[in-house]
Coordinates of C-alpha atoms in Angstrom, one line a residue:
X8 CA -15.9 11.8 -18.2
X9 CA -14.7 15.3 -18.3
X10 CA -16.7 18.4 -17.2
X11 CA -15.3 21.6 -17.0
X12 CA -18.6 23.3 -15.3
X13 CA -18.3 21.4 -12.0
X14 CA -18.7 24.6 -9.7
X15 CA -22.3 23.7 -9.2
X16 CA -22.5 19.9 -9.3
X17 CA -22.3 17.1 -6.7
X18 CA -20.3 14.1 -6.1
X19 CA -20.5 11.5 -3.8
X20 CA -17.5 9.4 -2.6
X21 CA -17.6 5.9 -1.3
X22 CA -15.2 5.2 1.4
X23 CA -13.2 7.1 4.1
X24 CA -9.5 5.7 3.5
X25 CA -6.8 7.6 2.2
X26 CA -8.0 7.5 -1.4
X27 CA -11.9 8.6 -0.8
X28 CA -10.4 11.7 1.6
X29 CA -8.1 12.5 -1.1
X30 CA -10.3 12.6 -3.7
X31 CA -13.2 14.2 -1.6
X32 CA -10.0 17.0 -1.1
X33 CA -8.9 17.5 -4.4
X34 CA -12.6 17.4 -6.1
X35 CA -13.9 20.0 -3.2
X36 CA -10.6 22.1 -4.5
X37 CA -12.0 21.3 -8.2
X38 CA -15.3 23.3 -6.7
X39 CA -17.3 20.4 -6.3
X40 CA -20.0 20.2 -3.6
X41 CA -19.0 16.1 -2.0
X42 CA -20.2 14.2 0.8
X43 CA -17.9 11.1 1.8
X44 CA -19.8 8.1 3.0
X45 CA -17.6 5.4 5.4
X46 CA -19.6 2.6 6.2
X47 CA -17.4 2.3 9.4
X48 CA -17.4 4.5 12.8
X49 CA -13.6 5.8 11.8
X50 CA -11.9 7.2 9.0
X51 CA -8.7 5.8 7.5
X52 CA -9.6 2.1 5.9
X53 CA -6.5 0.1 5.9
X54 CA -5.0 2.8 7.2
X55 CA -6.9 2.7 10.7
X56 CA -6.2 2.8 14.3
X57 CA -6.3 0.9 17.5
X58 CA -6.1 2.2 21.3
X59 CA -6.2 0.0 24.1
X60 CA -4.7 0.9 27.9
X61 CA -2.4 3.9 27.1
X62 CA -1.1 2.1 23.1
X63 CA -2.2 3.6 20.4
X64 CA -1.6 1.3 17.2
X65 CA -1.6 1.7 13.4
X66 CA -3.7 -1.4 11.9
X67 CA -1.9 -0.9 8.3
X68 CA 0.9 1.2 6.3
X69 CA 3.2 2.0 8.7
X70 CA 6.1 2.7 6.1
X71 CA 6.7 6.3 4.2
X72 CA 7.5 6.1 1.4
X73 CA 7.9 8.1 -2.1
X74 CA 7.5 11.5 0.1
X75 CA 8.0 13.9 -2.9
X76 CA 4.2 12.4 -4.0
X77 CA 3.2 13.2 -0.8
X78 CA 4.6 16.6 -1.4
X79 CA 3.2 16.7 -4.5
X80 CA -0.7 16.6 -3.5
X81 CA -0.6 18.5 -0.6
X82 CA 0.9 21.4 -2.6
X83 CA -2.4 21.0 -4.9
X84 CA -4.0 21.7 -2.2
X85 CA -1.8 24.8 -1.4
X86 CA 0.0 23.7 1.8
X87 CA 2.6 21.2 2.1
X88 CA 3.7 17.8 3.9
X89 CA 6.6 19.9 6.2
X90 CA 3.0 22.4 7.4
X91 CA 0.6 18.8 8.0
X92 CA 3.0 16.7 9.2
X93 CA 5.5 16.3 11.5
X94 CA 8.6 14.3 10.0
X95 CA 11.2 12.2 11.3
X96 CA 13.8 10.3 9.8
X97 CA 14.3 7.3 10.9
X98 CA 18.2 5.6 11.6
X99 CA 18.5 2.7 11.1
X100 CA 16.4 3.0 8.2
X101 CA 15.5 -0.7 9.6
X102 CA 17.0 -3.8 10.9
X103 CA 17.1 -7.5 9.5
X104 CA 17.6 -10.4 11.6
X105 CA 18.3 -14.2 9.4
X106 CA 17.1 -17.4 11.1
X107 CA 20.2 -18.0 13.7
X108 CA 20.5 -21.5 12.4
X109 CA 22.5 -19.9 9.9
X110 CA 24.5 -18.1 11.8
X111 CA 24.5 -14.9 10.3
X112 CA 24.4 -11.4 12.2
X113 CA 21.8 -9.2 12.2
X114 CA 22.3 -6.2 9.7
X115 CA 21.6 -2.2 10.7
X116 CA 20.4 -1.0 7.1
X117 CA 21.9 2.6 7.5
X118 CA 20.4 5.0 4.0
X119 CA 22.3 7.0 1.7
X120 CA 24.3 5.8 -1.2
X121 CA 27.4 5.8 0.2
X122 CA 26.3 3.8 3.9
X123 CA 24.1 1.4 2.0
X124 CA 27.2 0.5 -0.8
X125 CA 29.4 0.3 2.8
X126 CA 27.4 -2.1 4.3
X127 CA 26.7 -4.1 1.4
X128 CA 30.8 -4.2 0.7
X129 CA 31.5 -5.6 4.2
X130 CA 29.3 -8.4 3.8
X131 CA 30.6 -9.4 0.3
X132 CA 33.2 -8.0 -1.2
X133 CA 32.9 -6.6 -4.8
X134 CA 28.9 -6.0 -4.1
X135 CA 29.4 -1.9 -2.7
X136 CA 30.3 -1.5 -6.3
X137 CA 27.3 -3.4 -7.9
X138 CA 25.0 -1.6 -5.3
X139 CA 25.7 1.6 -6.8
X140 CA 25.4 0.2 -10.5
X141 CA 21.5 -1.0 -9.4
X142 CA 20.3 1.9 -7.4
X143 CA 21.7 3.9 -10.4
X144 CA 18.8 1.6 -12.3
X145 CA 16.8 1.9 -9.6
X146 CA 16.5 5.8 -9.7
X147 CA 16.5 5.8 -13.5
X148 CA 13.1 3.5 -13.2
X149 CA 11.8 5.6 -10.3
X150 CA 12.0 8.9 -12.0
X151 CA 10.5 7.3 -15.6
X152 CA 7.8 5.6 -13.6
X153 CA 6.9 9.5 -11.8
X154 CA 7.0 11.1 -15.2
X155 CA 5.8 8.5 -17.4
X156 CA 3.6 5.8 -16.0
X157 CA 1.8 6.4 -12.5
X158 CA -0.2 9.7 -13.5
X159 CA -1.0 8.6 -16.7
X160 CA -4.9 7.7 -16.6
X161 CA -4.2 5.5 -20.2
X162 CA -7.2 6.4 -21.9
X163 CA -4.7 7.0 -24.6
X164 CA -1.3 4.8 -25.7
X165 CA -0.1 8.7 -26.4
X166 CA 2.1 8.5 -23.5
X167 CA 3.0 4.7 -24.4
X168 CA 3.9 6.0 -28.0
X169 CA 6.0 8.9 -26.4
X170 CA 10.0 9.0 -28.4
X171 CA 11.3 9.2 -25.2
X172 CA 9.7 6.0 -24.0
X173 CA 10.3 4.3 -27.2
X174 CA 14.3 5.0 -27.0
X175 CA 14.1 3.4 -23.7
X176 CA 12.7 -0.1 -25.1
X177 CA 16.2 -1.9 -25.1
X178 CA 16.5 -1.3 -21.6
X179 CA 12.6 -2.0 -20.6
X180 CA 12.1 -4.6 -21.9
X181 CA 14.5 -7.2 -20.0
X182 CA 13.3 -5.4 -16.6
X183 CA 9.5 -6.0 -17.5
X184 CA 10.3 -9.6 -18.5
X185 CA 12.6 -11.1 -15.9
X186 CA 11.5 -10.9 -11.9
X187 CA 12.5 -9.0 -9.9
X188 CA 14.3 -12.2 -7.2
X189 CA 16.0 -13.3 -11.0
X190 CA 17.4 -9.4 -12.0
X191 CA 19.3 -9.4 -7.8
X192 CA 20.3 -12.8 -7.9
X193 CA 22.3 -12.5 -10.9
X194 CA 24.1 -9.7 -8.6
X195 CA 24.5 -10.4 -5.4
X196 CA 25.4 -14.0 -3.5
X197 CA 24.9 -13.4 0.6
X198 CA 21.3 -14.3 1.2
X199 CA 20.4 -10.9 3.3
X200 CA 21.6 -8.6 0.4
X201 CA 19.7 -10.3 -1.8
X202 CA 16.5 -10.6 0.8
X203 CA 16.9 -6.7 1.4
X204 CA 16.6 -5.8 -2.2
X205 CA 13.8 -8.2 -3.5
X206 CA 11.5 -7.8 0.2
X207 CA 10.1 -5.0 -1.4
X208 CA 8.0 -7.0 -3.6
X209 CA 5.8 -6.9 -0.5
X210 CA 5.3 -4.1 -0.4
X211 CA 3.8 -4.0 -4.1
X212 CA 1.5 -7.4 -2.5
X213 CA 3.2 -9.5 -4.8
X214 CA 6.6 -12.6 -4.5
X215 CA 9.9 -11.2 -5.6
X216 CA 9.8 -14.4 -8.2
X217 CA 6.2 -13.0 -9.0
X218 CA 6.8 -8.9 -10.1
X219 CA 8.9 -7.5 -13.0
X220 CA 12.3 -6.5 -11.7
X221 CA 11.5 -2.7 -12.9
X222 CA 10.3 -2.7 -9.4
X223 CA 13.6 -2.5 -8.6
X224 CA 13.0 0.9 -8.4
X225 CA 11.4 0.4 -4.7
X226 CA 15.4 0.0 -3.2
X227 CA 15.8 3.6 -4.7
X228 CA 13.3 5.1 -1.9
X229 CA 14.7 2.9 0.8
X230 CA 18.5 2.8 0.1
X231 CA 19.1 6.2 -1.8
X232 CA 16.3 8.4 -0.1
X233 CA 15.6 7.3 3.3
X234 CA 12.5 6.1 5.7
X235 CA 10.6 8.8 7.4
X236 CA 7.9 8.5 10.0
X237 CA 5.5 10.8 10.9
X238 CA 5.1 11.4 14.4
X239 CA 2.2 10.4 16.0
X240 CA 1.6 7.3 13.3
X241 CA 0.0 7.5 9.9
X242 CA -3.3 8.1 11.4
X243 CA -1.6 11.6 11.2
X244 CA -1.6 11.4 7.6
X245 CA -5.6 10.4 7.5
X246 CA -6.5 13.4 9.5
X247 CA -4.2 16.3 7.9
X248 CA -5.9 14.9 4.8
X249 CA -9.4 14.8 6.6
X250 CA -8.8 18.4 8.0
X251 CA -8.0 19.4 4.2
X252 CA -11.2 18.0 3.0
X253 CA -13.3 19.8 5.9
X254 CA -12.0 23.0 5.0
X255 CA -12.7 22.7 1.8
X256 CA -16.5 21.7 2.7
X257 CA -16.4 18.2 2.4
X258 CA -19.5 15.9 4.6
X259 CA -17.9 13.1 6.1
X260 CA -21.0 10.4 7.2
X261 CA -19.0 7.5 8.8
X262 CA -21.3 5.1 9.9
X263 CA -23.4 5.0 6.9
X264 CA -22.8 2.3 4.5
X265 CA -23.6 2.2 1.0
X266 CA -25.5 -1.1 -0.7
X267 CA -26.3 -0.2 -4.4
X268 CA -24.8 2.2 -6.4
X269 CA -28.0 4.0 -8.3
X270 CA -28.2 4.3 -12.0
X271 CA -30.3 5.9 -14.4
X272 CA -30.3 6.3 -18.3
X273 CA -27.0 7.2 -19.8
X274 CA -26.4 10.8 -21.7
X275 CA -27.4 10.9 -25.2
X276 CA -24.2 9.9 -27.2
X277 CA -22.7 8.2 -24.7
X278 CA -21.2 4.8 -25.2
X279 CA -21.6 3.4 -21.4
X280 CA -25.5 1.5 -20.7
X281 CA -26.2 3.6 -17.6
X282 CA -25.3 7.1 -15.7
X283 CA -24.5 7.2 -11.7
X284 CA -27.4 9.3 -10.1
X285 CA -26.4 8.4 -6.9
X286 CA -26.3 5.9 -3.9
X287 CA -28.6 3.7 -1.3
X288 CA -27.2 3.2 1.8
X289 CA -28.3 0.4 3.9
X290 CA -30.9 2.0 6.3
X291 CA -32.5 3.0 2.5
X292 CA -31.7 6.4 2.1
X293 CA -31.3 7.5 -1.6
X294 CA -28.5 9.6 -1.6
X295 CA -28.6 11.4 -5.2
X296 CA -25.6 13.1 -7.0
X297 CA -23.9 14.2 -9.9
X298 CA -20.8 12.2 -9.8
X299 CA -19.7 9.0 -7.7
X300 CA -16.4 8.0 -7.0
X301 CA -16.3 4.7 -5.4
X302 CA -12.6 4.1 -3.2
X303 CA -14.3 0.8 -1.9
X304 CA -12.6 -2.0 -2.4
X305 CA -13.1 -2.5 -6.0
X306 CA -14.4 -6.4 -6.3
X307 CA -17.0 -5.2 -3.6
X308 CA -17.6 -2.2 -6.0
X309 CA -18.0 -4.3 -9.1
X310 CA -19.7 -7.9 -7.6
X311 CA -21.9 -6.4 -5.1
X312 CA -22.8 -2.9 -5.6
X313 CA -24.0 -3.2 -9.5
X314 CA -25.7 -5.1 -11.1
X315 CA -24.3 -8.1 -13.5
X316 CA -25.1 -5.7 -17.2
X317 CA -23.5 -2.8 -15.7
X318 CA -20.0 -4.2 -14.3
X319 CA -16.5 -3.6 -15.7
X320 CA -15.0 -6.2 -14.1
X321 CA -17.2 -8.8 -13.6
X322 CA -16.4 -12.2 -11.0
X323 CA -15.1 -14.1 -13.8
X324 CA -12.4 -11.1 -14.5
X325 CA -11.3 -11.7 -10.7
X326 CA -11.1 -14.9 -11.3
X327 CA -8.0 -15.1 -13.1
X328 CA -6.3 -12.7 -11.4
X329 CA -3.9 -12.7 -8.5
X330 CA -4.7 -10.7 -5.2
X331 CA -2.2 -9.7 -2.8
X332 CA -1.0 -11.4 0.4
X333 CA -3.5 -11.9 2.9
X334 CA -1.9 -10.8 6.5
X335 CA -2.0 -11.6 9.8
X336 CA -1.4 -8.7 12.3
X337 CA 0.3 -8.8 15.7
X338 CA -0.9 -5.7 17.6
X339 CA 1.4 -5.8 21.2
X340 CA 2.0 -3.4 24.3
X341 CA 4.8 -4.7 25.6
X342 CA 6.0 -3.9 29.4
X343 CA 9.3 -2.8 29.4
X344 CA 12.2 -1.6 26.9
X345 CA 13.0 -3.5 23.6
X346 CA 16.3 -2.5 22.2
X347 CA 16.9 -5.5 20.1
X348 CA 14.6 -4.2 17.7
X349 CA 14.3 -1.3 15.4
X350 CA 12.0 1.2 14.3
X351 CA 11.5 -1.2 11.6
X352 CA 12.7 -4.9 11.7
X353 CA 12.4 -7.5 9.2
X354 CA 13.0 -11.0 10.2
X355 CA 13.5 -13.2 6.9
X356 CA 13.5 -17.5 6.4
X357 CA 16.7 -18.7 5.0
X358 CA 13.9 -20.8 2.5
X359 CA 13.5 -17.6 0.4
X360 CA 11.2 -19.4 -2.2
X361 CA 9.5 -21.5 -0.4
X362 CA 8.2 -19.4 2.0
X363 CA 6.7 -17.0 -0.9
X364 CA 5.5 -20.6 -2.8
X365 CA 3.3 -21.3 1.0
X366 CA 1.8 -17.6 0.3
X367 CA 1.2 -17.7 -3.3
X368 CA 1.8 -21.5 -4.4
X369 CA -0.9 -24.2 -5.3
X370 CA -0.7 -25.5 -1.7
X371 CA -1.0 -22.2 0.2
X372 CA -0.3 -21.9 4.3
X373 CA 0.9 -19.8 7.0
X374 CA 4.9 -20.4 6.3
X375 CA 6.7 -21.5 8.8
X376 CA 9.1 -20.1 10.3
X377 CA 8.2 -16.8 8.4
X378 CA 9.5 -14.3 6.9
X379 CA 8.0 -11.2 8.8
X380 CA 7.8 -7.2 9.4
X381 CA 7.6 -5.4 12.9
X382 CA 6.9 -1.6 13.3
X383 CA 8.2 -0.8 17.2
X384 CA 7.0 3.2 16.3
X385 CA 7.7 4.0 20.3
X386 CA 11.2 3.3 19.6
X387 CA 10.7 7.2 17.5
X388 CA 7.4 8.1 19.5
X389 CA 7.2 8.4 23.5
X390 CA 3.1 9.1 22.2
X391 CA 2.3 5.6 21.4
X392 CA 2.7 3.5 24.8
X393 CA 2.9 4.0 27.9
X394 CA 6.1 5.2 29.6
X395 CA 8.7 2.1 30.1
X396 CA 6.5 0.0 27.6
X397 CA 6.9 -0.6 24.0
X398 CA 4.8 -0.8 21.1
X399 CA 4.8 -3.4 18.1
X400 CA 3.1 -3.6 15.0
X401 CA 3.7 -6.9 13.6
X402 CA 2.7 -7.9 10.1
X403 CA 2.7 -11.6 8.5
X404 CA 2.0 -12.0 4.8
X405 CA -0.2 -15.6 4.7
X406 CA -2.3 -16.6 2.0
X407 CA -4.9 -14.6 0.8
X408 CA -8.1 -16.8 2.5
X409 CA -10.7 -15.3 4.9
X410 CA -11.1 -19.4 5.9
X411 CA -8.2 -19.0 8.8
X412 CA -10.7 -17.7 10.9
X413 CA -10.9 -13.9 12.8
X414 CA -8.5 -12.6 15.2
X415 CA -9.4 -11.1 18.6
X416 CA -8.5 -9.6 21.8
X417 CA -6.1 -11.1 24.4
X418 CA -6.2 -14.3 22.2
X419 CA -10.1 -14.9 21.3
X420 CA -10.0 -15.0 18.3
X421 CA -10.4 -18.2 16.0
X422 CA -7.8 -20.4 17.3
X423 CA -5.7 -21.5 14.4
X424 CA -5.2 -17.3 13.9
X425 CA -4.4 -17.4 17.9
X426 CA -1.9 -20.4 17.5
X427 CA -0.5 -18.9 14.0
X428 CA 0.0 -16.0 16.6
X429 CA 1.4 -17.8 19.0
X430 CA 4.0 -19.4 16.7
X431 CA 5.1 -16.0 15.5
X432 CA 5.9 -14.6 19.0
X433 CA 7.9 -17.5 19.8
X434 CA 9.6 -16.5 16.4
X435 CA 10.4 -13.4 17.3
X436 CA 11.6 -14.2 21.0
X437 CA 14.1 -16.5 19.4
X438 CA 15.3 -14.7 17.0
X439 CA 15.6 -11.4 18.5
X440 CA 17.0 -12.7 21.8
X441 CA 14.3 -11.4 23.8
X442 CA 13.7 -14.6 25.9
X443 CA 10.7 -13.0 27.9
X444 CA 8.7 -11.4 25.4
X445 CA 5.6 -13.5 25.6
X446 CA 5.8 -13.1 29.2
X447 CA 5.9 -9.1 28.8
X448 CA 2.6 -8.6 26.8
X449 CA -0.3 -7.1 28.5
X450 CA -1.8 -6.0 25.1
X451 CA -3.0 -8.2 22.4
X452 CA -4.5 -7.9 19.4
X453 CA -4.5 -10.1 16.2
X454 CA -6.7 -9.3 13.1
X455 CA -6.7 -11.9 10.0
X456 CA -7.9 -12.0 6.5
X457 CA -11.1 -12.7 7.5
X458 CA -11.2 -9.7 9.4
X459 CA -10.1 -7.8 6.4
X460 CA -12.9 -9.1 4.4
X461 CA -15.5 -8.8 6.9
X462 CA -14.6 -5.0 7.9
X463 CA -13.5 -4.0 4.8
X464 CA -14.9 -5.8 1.8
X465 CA -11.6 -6.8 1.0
X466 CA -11.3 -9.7 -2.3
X467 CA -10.7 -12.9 -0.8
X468 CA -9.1 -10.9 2.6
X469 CA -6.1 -9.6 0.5
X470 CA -4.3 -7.2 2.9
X471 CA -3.2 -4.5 -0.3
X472 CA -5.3 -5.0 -2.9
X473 CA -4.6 -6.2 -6.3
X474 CA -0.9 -7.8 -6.3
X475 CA 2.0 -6.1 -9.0
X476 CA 2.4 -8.7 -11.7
X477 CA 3.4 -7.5 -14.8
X478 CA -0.3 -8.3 -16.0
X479 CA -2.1 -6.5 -13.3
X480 CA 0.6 -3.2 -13.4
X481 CA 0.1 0.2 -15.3
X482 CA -2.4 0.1 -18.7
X483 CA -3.3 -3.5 -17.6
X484 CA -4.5 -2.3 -14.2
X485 CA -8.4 -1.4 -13.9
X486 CA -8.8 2.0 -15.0
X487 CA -10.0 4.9 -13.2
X488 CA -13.5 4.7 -14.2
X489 CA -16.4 2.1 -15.0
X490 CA -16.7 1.7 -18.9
X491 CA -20.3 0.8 -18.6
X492 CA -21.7 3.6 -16.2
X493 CA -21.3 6.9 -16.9
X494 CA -20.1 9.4 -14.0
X495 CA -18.7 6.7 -11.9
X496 CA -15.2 6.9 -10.9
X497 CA -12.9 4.3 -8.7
X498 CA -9.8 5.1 -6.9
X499 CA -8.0 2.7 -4.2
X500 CA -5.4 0.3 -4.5
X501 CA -6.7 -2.1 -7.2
X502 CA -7.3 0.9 -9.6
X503 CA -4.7 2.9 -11.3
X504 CA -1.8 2.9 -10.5
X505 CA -1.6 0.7 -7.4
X506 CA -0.9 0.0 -3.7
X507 CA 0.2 1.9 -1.1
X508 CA -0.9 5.4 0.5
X509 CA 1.5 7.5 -2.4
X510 CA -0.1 5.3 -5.2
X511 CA -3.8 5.9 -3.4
X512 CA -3.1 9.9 -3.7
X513 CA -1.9 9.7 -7.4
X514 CA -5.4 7.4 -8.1
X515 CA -7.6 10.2 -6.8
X516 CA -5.5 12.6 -8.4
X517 CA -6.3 10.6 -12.0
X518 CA -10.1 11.0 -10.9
X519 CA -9.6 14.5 -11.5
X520 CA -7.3 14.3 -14.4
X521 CA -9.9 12.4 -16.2
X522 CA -13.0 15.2 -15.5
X523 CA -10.4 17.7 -16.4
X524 CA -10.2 15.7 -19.8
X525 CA -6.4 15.9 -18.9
X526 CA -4.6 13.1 -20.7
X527 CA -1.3 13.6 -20.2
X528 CA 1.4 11.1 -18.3
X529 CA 2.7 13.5 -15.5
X530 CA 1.4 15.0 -12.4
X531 CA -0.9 18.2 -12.4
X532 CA 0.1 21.7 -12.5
X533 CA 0.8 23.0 -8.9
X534 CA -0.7 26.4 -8.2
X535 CA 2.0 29.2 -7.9
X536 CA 3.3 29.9 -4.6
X537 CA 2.9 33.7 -3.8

């Protein structure tokens, strides 16, 4: 798929998320001439935006992470994350509260080696000592996964055949092949130690008995680096990166959603049994180009917007693959101050494997009581609620089925998500010792699977995309491009190399590693700084 001579040619990009602004950036910056299509009225995908009476609400990541990636592409683009954005750390990093059945206290997670290995020593002794041993790991994996696997597009096993990655074997191999909840608990005893480290498996849309403990890595960027926020939510992050791609020349058409991906005879030569010539979108208009790129989710892509001969991954691919959590959000403006909880809190079952088995099991449900995540962003930002009123992003991993029903506002939606909701409110009141909290909502939102598949395509209403198991990470992840049409590209979170806004910047950075015919494992060149 590479093509030097791209000054002159024309690409369409499907989707306005992170990924299809990222990729509209970075191809404009390449010299291409692209117009973004977003089927939607906004911008920012699962990485969207809610206001209602003075809140303003993020609807998805709320969590950064792997900043130096960040870093990275918007130095390609000749500027940097400290000139976009506006960057806070965030102490406590978070806060985790246990059922208080069990009677154990909640735990400030304070980052930086040495506070994380103090904390972890006063709740069991000997484990400050082990901390330091697995972040140790945990940074080696980080910094071999950056220069090794993320930003490699693997049209080649080059990189896989690499000396350095060969001498590494001994000690990949045991992390690739145990999980990740099996490599902590041989460490660590108290529950909470062990639920900080292996939560993160979330995170990657997968269980912690589900992933390869080389995602292990994931407590590096928590424990050893820190948790930043940017000010103003990550909708700041979706319009630095839209203002990029505007200066740069990109069309954005939101509103305008595409149905058929158009195709016409492939180049001579060429091994795939059709080319990309352009788009339709639904009101019929033939949008024609030289290159798509389509950051839609990519069973939508595959199942709906080709036809059967011409797709990669076909419905009975999906069908033996595993899709991240579904999850049920909690959008609430709170009246009044709310102390007990952090920036970030997690709130986590003391049945560990059970609750993952009622998410991913043979008999899945809504656990209950679950383990959860709340974002309270006004406890950093005065911008997002009112004054004297707080502001909570709540996020429950359920199955991933669309048949719960939708949410809705000030409880109409479907009432098993409104009861589920319910339930999870109550949850919090108790556990948080915040008696009155249902009492103190005057804003309420919930949105479900359904939701997820209805507004955005999503497989089966997975919240992430396609979930971290060994067999769905790295060279066994779909690729970065359709090996059947020629001139289409895909970048999002179930393409290379995976979920999250970092990994959705590195896939549309791999888009342009692959027209570049770059096949190399790192990141691109920066340009010099003058």
């Amino acid at each position: 798929m590479s093509d030097s001579a791209s000054s002159s040619r024309t690409a369409i990009v499907i989707g306005g998320g992170i990924a299809g602004l990222a990729t509209s950036a970075l191809l404009a910056e390449e010299g291409w001439s692209v117009r973004l299509l977003e089927a939607r009225d906004d911008l920012g995908g699962r990485a969207g935006s809610w206001d209602q009476d003075g809140f303003r609400f993020d609807t998805g990541p709320s969590w950064y992470l792997m900043p130096e990636v960040f870093d990275h592409f918007f130095r390609l683009l000749g500027t940097s994350a400290d000139a976009e954005l506006d960057l806070v750390r965030l102490d406590p990093a978070y806060r985790v509260y246990s059922d208080p059945a069990t009677g154990r206290q909640p735990l400030d997670v304070r980052t930086g080696r040495e506070l994380a290995t103090e904390l972890f020593e006063s709740v069991e002794p000997g484990a400050g000592a082990r901390l330091a041993d697995y972040l140790d790991s945990a940074e080696d994996a980080y910094d071999l996964a950056v220069s090794r696997f993320l930003y490699d597009t693997y049209e080649t096993t080059a990189g896989l055949r690499d000396p350095a990655i060969l001498r590494r074997i001994p000690t990949l191999a045991p992390l690739l092949t145990r999980s990740l909840a099996s490599h902590v608990d041989r460490k660590f005893t108290d529950p909470r130690l062990r639920q900080i480290l292996e939560y993160p498996a979330v995170f990657l849309g997968g269980s912690p008995y589900g992933v390869p403990s080389l995602y292990h890595l994931m407590s590096h960027l928590d424990l050893d680096d820190g948790v930043l926020y940017p000010r103003g939510g990550f909708v700041e992050v979706i319009k630095a990166i839209q203002r990029l791609a505007e200066a740069r020349g990109v069309e954005i058409v939101t509103g305008a959603e595409v149905v058929e991906i158009v195709t016409g005879a492939p180049d001579r030569g060429s091994r795939a049994r059709a080319r990309a010539t352009g788009v339709r979108t639904l009101d019929g208009t033939l949008v024609e180009a030289d290159l798509v790129v389509s950051t839609a989710d990519l069973h939508h892509t595959e199942t709906s917007l080709l036809p059967p001969e011409l797709q990669t991954y076909p419905q009975s691919w999906w069908d033996t693959k595993t899709p991240s959590p579904g999850a049920l959000l909690l959008l609430l403006g709170v009246e009044g101050e709310l102390p007990e909880l952090a920036h970030h809190t997690l709130l986590f079952a003391d049945d560990w494997r059970t609750n993952f088995d009622d998410i991913f099991g043979d008999r899945p449900r809504i656990p209950d009581p679950a383990s959860l995540y709340i974002c309270r962003p006004s406890a950093t930002d005065a911008d997002v609620a009112p004054t004297g009123s707080e502001n909570l992003f709540v996020l429950v991993p359920v199955p991933a089925d669309p048949g719960s029903g939708h949410g809705g506002i000030d409880g109409d939606g479907d009432p098993r998500t409104e009861a589920a909701a319910d339930r999870i409110i109550e949850q919090i009141s108790q556990w948080c010792g915040i008696p009155d909290l249902k009492d103190r909502i005057i804003v309420r939102r919930t949105i479900s699977p359904a939701d997820f598949a209805t507004d955005l395509h999503s497989w089966r209403g997975n919240s992430l995309g396609l979930a971290h198991t060994l067999g769905q990470s790295a060279m066994f992840r779909p690729r970065n491009a359709s090996r059947r049409v020629e001139a289409l590209a895909y970048a999002g979170t179930s393409a290379l190399p995976g979920i999250g806004l970092p990994m959705c910047l590195i896939s549309a950075e791999l888009v342009v590693k692959r027209l570049r015919g770059d096949r190399t494992p790192g990141p691109l060149a920066e340009p010099a700084r003058v």
